[in-house]
Short mmCIF file of C-alpha atoms in Angstrom, two decimals:
data_model
loop_
_atom_site.label_atom_id
_atom_site.label_comp_id
_atom_site.label_asym_id
_atom_site.label_seq_id
_atom_site.Cartn_x
_atom_site.Cartn_y
_atom_site.Cartn_z
CA LEU Q 31 119.40 91.74 102.09
CA ALA Q 32 115.84 93.06 101.91
CA LYS Q 33 113.91 91.86 98.90
CA THR Q 34 111.58 94.84 98.73
CA THR Q 35 111.89 98.52 97.81
CA GLN Q 36 109.56 101.21 99.09
CA PRO Q 37 109.70 104.99 99.45
CA ILE Q 38 111.65 106.21 102.44
CA SER Q 39 109.01 108.71 103.47
CA MET Q 40 105.57 110.05 102.59
CA ASP Q 41 103.52 112.98 103.82
CA SER Q 42 99.76 113.25 103.98
CA TYR Q 43 96.93 115.15 105.62
CA GLU Q 44 94.16 113.88 107.79
CA GLY Q 45 91.25 112.42 105.87
CA GLN Q 46 93.22 111.61 102.76
CA GLU Q 47 93.77 108.19 101.27
CA VAL Q 48 97.38 107.07 101.34
CA ASN Q 49 98.84 104.55 98.93
CA ILE Q 50 102.27 103.12 99.60
CA THR Q 51 103.76 101.11 96.76
CA CYS Q 52 106.34 98.41 97.26
CA SER Q 53 108.48 96.82 94.56
CA HIS Q 54 109.50 93.18 94.78
CA ASN Q 55 110.74 92.25 91.33
CA ASN Q 56 112.26 88.97 92.44
CA ILE Q 57 109.30 87.65 94.38
CA ALA Q 58 109.25 83.86 94.58
CA THR Q 59 106.27 81.67 93.81
CA ASN Q 60 105.74 80.77 97.45
CA ASP Q 61 106.22 84.32 98.81
CA TYR Q 62 103.35 86.11 100.50
CA ILE Q 63 103.29 89.92 100.70
CA THR Q 64 102.91 91.23 104.23
CA TRP Q 65 102.65 94.73 105.63
CA TYR Q 66 103.40 95.85 109.15
CA GLN Q 67 103.07 99.15 111.01
CA GLN Q 68 105.47 100.28 113.70
CA PHE Q 69 105.19 103.15 116.14
CA PRO Q 70 108.26 104.43 118.01
CA SER Q 71 109.41 102.14 120.81
CA GLN Q 72 106.81 99.50 119.97
CA GLY Q 73 106.91 96.17 118.19
CA PRO Q 74 105.59 95.97 114.63
CA ARG Q 75 101.88 95.41 114.24
CA PHE Q 76 100.45 93.20 111.48
CA ILE Q 77 98.28 95.11 109.00
CA ILE Q 78 97.51 92.87 106.06
CA GLN Q 79 98.81 89.96 104.03
CA GLY Q 80 98.06 88.71 100.53
CA TYR Q 81 99.23 86.52 97.70
CA LYS Q 82 97.53 87.95 94.62
CA THR Q 83 94.70 90.27 93.51
CA LYS Q 84 93.11 92.35 96.24
CA VAL Q 85 92.78 91.82 99.97
CA THR Q 86 90.76 94.07 102.26
CA ASN Q 87 90.30 94.13 106.00
CA GLU Q 88 88.96 96.63 108.49
CA VAL Q 89 92.21 98.59 108.46
CA ALA Q 90 93.56 98.62 104.92
CA SER Q 91 93.49 97.22 101.41
CA LEU Q 92 96.29 95.49 99.58
CA PHE Q 93 96.43 95.55 95.82
CA ILE Q 94 98.63 93.03 94.02
CA PRO Q 95 98.87 92.98 90.21
CA ALA Q 96 98.93 89.75 88.29
CA ASP Q 97 102.72 89.69 87.90
CA ARG Q 98 103.12 90.20 91.68
CA LYS Q 99 106.23 92.32 91.15
CA SER Q 100 104.76 95.13 93.20
CA SER Q 101 102.02 95.76 95.72
CA THR Q 102 100.20 98.79 97.07
CA LEU Q 103 99.02 99.29 100.61
CA SER Q 104 96.01 101.59 100.72
CA LEU Q 105 95.05 103.36 103.94
CA PRO Q 106 91.65 105.05 103.68
CA ARG Q 107 91.13 108.41 105.36
CA VAL Q 108 94.26 108.54 107.48
CA SER Q 109 94.37 110.26 110.83
CA LEU Q 110 97.22 111.67 112.90
CA SER Q 111 97.50 108.35 114.69
CA ASP Q 112 98.49 106.66 111.44
CA THR Q 113 101.85 108.42 111.57
CA ALA Q 114 104.24 105.48 111.73
CA VAL Q 115 106.75 103.40 109.79
CA TYR Q 116 105.21 100.93 107.35
CA TYR Q 117 107.12 97.85 106.28
CA CYS Q 118 106.50 95.78 103.18
CA LEU Q 119 107.87 92.26 103.55
CA LEU Q 120 107.91 89.00 101.69
CA TRP Q 121 107.40 85.82 103.58
CA ALA Q 122 108.01 82.36 102.19
CA ASN Q 123 105.24 80.01 103.18
CA GLN Q 124 107.58 77.75 105.12
CA ALA Q 125 107.50 76.95 108.79
CA GLY Q 126 110.29 78.55 110.77
CA THR Q 127 110.98 81.28 108.23
CA ALA Q 128 111.59 84.72 109.71
CA LEU Q 129 110.52 88.07 108.31
CA ILE Q 130 113.44 90.13 107.01
CA PHE Q 131 112.86 93.85 107.36
CA GLY Q 132 113.91 96.55 104.94
CA LYS Q 133 113.99 100.26 105.70
CA GLY Q 134 110.26 100.85 105.59
CA THR Q 135 108.28 103.97 104.73
CA THR Q 136 107.87 106.69 107.31
CA LEU Q 137 104.39 108.14 106.90
CA SER Q 138 103.76 111.54 108.44
CA VAL Q 139 100.14 112.67 108.73
CA SER Q 140 99.45 116.32 109.44
CA SER Q 141 96.30 118.17 110.35
CA GLY Z 272 94.82 88.79 116.82
CA ALA Z 273 97.23 86.57 118.67
CA VAL Z 274 99.18 88.08 121.53
CA VAL Z 275 102.89 87.92 122.17
CA SER Z 276 103.94 89.22 125.56
CA GLN Z 277 107.45 90.50 126.18
CA HIS Z 278 108.92 91.33 129.58
CA PRO Z 279 110.40 93.56 130.82
CA SER Z 280 109.51 96.56 128.66
CA ARG Z 281 112.51 98.49 129.87
CA VAL Z 282 115.66 97.60 131.77
CA ILE Z 283 118.65 99.60 132.87
CA CYS Z 284 121.70 97.72 134.04
CA LYS Z 285 125.35 98.22 134.84
CA SER Z 286 128.05 97.17 132.45
CA GLY Z 287 129.09 93.57 133.02
CA THR Z 288 125.78 92.31 134.30
CA SER Z 289 123.42 89.90 132.52
CA VAL Z 290 119.87 90.66 131.54
CA LYS Z 291 117.11 88.18 130.70
CA ILE Z 292 114.20 89.05 128.42
CA GLU Z 293 111.14 86.83 128.23
CA CYS Z 294 108.86 86.31 125.27
CA ARG Z 295 105.57 84.46 125.64
CA SER Z 296 102.88 83.49 123.20
CA LEU Z 297 99.73 83.91 125.26
CA ASP Z 298 97.07 82.17 123.26
CA PHE Z 299 98.87 79.92 120.85
CA GLN Z 300 101.79 77.55 120.77
CA ALA Z 301 104.91 78.60 118.93
CA THR Z 302 107.49 76.02 117.98
CA THR Z 303 109.55 78.85 116.51
CA MET Z 304 110.15 82.33 117.87
CA PHE Z 305 112.38 85.05 116.54
CA TRP Z 306 114.55 87.68 118.18
CA TYR Z 307 115.27 91.04 116.58
CA ARG Z 308 117.31 94.08 117.55
CA GLN Z 309 116.57 97.63 116.49
CA PHE Z 310 118.84 100.63 116.87
CA PRO Z 311 117.44 104.19 116.79
CA LYS Z 312 116.17 105.28 113.40
CA GLN Z 313 116.97 101.89 111.91
CA SER Z 314 114.97 98.87 110.85
CA LEU Z 315 114.65 95.60 112.70
CA MET Z 316 117.56 93.23 112.36
CA LEU Z 317 117.03 89.51 112.85
CA MET Z 318 119.35 88.13 115.51
CA ALA Z 319 118.28 84.53 115.87
CA THR Z 320 115.60 81.94 115.39
CA SER Z 321 114.56 80.17 118.55
CA ASN Z 322 113.40 76.58 118.19
CA GLU Z 323 111.52 74.77 120.92
CA GLY Z 324 113.55 71.96 122.34
CA SER Z 325 116.64 72.58 120.25
CA LYS Z 326 119.45 75.06 119.78
CA ALA Z 327 118.76 78.47 118.37
CA THR Z 328 119.99 79.46 114.94
CA TYR Z 329 121.95 82.70 114.99
CA GLU Z 330 122.38 85.16 112.15
CA GLN Z 331 125.84 85.93 110.90
CA GLY Z 332 127.65 88.33 113.17
CA VAL Z 333 125.55 87.62 116.25
CA GLU Z 334 127.55 86.10 119.11
CA LYS Z 335 125.75 83.05 120.41
CA ASP Z 336 127.72 83.08 123.66
CA LYS Z 337 126.71 86.65 124.34
CA PHE Z 338 123.05 86.35 123.39
CA LEU Z 339 121.85 83.14 124.98
CA ILE Z 340 118.50 81.90 123.79
CA ASN Z 341 116.42 79.26 125.49
CA HIS Z 342 113.12 77.97 124.14
CA ALA Z 343 112.12 75.48 126.79
CA SER Z 344 108.40 75.33 126.08
CA LEU Z 345 105.98 75.98 123.26
CA THR Z 346 104.99 79.32 124.75
CA LEU Z 347 108.20 80.75 126.15
CA SER Z 348 111.52 81.85 124.72
CA THR Z 349 114.13 83.81 126.64
CA LEU Z 350 117.02 85.96 125.48
CA THR Z 351 119.82 86.56 127.95
CA VAL Z 352 122.31 89.29 127.18
CA THR Z 353 125.41 88.18 129.07
CA SER Z 354 128.04 90.59 130.36
CA ALA Z 355 126.22 93.50 128.82
CA HIS Z 356 128.15 96.52 127.61
CA PRO Z 357 126.98 99.95 126.50
CA GLU Z 358 127.11 98.92 122.84
CA ASP Z 359 124.46 96.30 123.61
CA SER Z 360 122.02 99.07 124.44
CA SER Z 361 119.20 98.67 121.97
CA PHE Z 362 115.55 97.80 121.46
CA TYR Z 363 115.03 94.04 121.49
CA ILE Z 364 111.87 92.58 119.98
CA CYS Z 365 110.62 89.03 119.87
CA SER Z 366 108.03 87.50 117.61
CA ALA Z 367 106.21 84.24 117.12
CA ARG Z 368 104.24 82.81 114.30
CA ASP Z 369 100.60 81.85 114.74
CA GLY Z 370 99.76 79.15 112.27
CA ARG Z 371 96.11 78.82 113.15
CA GLY Z 372 94.54 81.69 111.25
CA GLY Z 373 94.43 83.05 107.74
CA ALA Z 374 94.20 81.18 104.47
CA PRO Z 375 95.37 77.59 104.39
CA GLY Z 376 99.12 77.48 104.74
CA VAL Z 377 99.41 81.15 105.63
CA ASN Z 378 100.84 82.12 108.99
CA ILE Z 379 100.95 85.51 110.65
CA GLN Z 380 103.95 86.60 112.67
CA TYR Z 381 103.10 88.57 115.80
CA PHE Z 382 105.51 90.76 117.66
CA GLY Z 383 106.02 91.61 121.29
CA ALA Z 384 106.03 95.21 122.49
CA GLY Z 385 109.81 95.21 122.74
CA THR Z 386 112.37 95.68 125.51
CA ARG Z 387 114.47 98.81 125.78
CA LEU Z 388 117.86 97.85 127.18
CA SER Z 389 120.14 100.58 128.47
CA VAL Z 390 123.58 99.54 129.70
CA LEU Z 391 125.39 102.11 131.79
#
């Protein structure tokens, strides 16, 4: 059973900032928040991972409030190639623990 | 980032035959690898956890005798679909965790490109 809830789909236009919020009310103390992107017929691609506050890399930003019950993936200035499914996952910091996928958010970017 | 190679990318076989899928971690050692299955328009479903040098751990509902997993080295895990039938047609994806990077104690799980299995 997935431990996260996120919107099924979102629409955006090129050049806009997209924020995808994920709820994880029952997050455990040793859970990390991880986001992946998946294109059709490809394996998921790691985007970003964080524990608390804000994390930024060359692709996206991840905002995590103090209570860690939700998180927001921010994609700056999306392009058509960002059309994909985005998964929010929790991962327990334990060796050998697999990622359990929920339904994900299908992001559609139009011109 | 770390690379996980999966081969073949696509396979078409006749019903009743067996198909082997390979998953390799190219630039890191993986004591644990994971196998997922994904049907069209659905999310990834964990099938099993592959442990180097020991038996795989299968998720509930996954037949261990049908989906044979071998993890003989720290860089290679194989999934063999035995006596494949049309209902086994799916997208199979492997992953491995790279424990070298990120914050202390934080590992990143990398995925292969997937294998599209079509059983006729």
